[in-house]
PDB file of C-alpha atoms in Angstrom:
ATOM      1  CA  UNK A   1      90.872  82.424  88.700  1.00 40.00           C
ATOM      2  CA  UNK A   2      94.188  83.964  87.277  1.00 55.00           C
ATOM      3  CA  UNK A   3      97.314  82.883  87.528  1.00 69.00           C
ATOM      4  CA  UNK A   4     100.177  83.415  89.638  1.00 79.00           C
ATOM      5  CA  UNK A   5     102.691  86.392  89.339  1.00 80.00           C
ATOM      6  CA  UNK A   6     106.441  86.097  91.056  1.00 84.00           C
ATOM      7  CA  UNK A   7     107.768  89.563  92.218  1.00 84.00           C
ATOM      8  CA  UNK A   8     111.121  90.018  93.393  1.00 85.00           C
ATOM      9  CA  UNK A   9     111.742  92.623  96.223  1.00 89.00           C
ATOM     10  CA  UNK A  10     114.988  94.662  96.006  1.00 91.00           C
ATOM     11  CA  UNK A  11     116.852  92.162  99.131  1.00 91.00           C
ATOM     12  CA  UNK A  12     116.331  89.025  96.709  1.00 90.00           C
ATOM     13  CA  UNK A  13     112.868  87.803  98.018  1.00 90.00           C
ATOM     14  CA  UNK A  14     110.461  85.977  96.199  1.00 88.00           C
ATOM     15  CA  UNK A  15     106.719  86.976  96.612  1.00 85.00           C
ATOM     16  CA  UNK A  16     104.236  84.879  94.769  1.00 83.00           C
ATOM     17  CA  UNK A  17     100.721  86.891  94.444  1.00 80.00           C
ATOM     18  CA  UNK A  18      97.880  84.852  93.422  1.00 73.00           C
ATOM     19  CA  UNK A  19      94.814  86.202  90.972  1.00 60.00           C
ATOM     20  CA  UNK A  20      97.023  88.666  89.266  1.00 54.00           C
ATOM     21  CA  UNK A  21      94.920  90.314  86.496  1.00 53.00           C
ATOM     22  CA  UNK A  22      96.031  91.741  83.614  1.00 52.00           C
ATOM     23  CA  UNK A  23      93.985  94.482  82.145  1.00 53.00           C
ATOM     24  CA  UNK A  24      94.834  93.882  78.754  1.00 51.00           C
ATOM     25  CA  UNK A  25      92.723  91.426  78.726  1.00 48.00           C
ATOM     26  CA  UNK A  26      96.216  88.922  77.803  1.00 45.00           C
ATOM     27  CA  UNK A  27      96.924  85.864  79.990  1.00 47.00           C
ATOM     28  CA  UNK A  28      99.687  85.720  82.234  1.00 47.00           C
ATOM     29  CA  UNK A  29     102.144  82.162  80.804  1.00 49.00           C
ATOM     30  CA  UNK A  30     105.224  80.831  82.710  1.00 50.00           C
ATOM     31  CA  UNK A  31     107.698  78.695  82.083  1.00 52.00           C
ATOM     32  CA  UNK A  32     107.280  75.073  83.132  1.00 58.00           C
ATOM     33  CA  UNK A  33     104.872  74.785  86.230  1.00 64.00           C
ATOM     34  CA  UNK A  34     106.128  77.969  88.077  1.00 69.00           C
ATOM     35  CA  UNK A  35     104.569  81.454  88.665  1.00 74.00           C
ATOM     36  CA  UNK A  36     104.816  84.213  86.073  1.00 74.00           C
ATOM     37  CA  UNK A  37     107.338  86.510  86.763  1.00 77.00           C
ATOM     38  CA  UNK A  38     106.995  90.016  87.176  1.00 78.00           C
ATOM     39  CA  UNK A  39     108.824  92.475  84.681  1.00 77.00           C
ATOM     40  CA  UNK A  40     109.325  95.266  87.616  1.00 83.00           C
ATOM     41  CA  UNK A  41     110.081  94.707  91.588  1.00 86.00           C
ATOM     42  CA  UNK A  42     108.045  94.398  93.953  1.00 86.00           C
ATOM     43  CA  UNK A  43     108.835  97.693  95.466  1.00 89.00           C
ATOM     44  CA  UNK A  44     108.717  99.105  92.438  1.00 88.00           C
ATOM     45  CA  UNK A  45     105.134  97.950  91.502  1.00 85.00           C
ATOM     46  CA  UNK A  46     104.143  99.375  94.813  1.00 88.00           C
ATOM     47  CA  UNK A  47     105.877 102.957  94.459  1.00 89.00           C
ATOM     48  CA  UNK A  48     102.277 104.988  93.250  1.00 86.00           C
ATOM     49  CA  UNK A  49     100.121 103.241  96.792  1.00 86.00           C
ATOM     50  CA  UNK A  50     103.542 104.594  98.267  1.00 89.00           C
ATOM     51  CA  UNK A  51     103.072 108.496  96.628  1.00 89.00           C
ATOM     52  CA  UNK A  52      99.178 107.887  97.374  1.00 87.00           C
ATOM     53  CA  UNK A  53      99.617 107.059 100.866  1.00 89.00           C
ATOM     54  CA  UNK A  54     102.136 110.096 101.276  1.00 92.00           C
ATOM     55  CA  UNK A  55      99.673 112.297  99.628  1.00 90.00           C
ATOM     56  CA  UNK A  56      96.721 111.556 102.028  1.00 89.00           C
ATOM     57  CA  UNK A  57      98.633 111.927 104.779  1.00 90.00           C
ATOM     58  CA  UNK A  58      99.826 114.904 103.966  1.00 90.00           C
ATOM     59  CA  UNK A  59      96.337 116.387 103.196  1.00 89.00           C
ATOM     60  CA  UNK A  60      95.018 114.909 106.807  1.00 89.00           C
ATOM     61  CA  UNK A  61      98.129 116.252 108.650  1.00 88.00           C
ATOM     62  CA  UNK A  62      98.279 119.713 107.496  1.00 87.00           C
ATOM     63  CA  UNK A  63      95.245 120.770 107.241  1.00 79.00           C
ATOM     64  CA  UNK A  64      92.934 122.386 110.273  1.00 85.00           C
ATOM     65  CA  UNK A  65      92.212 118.938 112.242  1.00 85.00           C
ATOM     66  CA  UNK A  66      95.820 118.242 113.610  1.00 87.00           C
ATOM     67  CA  UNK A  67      94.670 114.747 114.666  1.00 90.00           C
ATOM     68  CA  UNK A  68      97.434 112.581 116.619  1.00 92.00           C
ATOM     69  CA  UNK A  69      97.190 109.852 113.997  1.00 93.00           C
ATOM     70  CA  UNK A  70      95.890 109.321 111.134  1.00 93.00           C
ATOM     71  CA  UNK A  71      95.755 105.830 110.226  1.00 93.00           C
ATOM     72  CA  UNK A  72      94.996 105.190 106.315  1.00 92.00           C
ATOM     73  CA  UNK A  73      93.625 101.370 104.788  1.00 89.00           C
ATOM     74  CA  UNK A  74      94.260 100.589 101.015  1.00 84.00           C
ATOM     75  CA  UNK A  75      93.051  97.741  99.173  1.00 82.00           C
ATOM     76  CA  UNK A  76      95.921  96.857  96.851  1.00 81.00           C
ATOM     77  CA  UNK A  77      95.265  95.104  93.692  1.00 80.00           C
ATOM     78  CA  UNK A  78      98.849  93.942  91.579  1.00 77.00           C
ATOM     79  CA  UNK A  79      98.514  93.726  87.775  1.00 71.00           C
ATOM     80  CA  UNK A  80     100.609  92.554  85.333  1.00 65.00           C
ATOM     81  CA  UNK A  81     100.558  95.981  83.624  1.00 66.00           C
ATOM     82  CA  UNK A  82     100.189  98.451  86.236  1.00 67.00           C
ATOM     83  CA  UNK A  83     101.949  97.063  88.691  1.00 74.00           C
ATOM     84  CA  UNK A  84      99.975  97.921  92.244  1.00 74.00           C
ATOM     85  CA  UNK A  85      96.777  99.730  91.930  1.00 71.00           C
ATOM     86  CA  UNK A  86      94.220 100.929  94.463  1.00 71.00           C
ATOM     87  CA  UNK A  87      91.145  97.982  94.851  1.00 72.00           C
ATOM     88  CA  UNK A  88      87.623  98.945  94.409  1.00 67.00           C
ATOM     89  CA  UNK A  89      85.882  97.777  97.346  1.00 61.00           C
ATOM     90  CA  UNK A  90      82.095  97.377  98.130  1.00 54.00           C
ATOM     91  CA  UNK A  91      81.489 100.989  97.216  1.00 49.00           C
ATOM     92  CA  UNK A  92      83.622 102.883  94.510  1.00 54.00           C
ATOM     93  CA  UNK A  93      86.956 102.694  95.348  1.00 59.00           C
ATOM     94  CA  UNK A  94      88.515 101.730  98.374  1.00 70.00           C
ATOM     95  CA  UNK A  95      90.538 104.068 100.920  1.00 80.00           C
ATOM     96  CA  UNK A  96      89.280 104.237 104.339  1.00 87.00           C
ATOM     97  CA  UNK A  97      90.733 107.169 107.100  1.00 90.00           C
ATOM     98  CA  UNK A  98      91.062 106.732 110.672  1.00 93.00           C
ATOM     99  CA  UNK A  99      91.820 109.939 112.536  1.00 93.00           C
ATOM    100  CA  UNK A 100      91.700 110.024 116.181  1.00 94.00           C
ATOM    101  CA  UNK A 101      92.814 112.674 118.992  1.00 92.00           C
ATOM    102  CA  UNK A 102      93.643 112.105 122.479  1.00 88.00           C
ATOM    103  CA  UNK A 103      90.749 113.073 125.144  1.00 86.00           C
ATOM    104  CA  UNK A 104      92.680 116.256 125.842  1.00 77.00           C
ATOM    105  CA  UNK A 105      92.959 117.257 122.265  1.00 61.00           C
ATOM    106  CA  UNK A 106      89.675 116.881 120.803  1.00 54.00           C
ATOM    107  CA  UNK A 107      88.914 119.340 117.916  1.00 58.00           C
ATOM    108  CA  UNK A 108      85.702 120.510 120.294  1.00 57.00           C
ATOM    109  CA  UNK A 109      87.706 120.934 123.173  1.00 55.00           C
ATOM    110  CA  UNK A 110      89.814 123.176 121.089  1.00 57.00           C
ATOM    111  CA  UNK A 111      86.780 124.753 119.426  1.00 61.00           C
ATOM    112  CA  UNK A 112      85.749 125.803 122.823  1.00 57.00           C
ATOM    113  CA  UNK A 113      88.852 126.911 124.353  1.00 57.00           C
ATOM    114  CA  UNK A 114      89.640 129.331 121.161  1.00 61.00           C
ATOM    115  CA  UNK A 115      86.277 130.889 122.455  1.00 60.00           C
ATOM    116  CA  UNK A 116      87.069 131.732 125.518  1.00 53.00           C
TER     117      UNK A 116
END
């Protein structure tokens, strides 16, 4: 297992994230017994999920569907390099989209209607 990495949020929090992996294949070291600590924020390692999540949404929102939500699911991985990345899952990569409409909105219902 890797080690630990401590992020600090903008407010002054400390968030200890456990199996932190660093892709250049170097080891994470601390100081004494403590967690390593992160060169960026943790806000700041999560800014690109941030842009990606902004980015789907806008793709699922203004496109032809117009569902009433959209819910989106990313696996986050933290590296000591990249900061936050997007987690592979069981299957090649991992993102998974929820849309939904209300009864009265369903894109059939609409289908249907513009037929009329």
């Amino acid at each position: 297992m890797d080690g630990l990495m401590e992020f600090e949020t903008d407010g002054g929090a400390r968030v200890v994230v456990e199996g932190v992996d660093d892709e250049s294949g170097a080891r994470l070291v601390s100081r004494g017994d403590g967690p390593a600590r992160a060169a960026r924020t943790f806000e700041n390692a999560l800014d690109g999920v941030r842009a990606a999540a902004d980015s789907a949404l806008r793709v699922f929102r203004d496109g032809s569907l117009e569902p009433d939500t959209v819910e989106l699911e990313f696996g986050v991985k933290l590296t000591a390099e990249a900061g936050a990345v997007i987690a592979k899952g069981s299957t090649e990569g991992h993102l998974v989209v929820k849309l939904s409409w209300s009864p009265e909105r369903a894109p059939a219902d609409q289908e249907a209607a513009d037929r009329s």
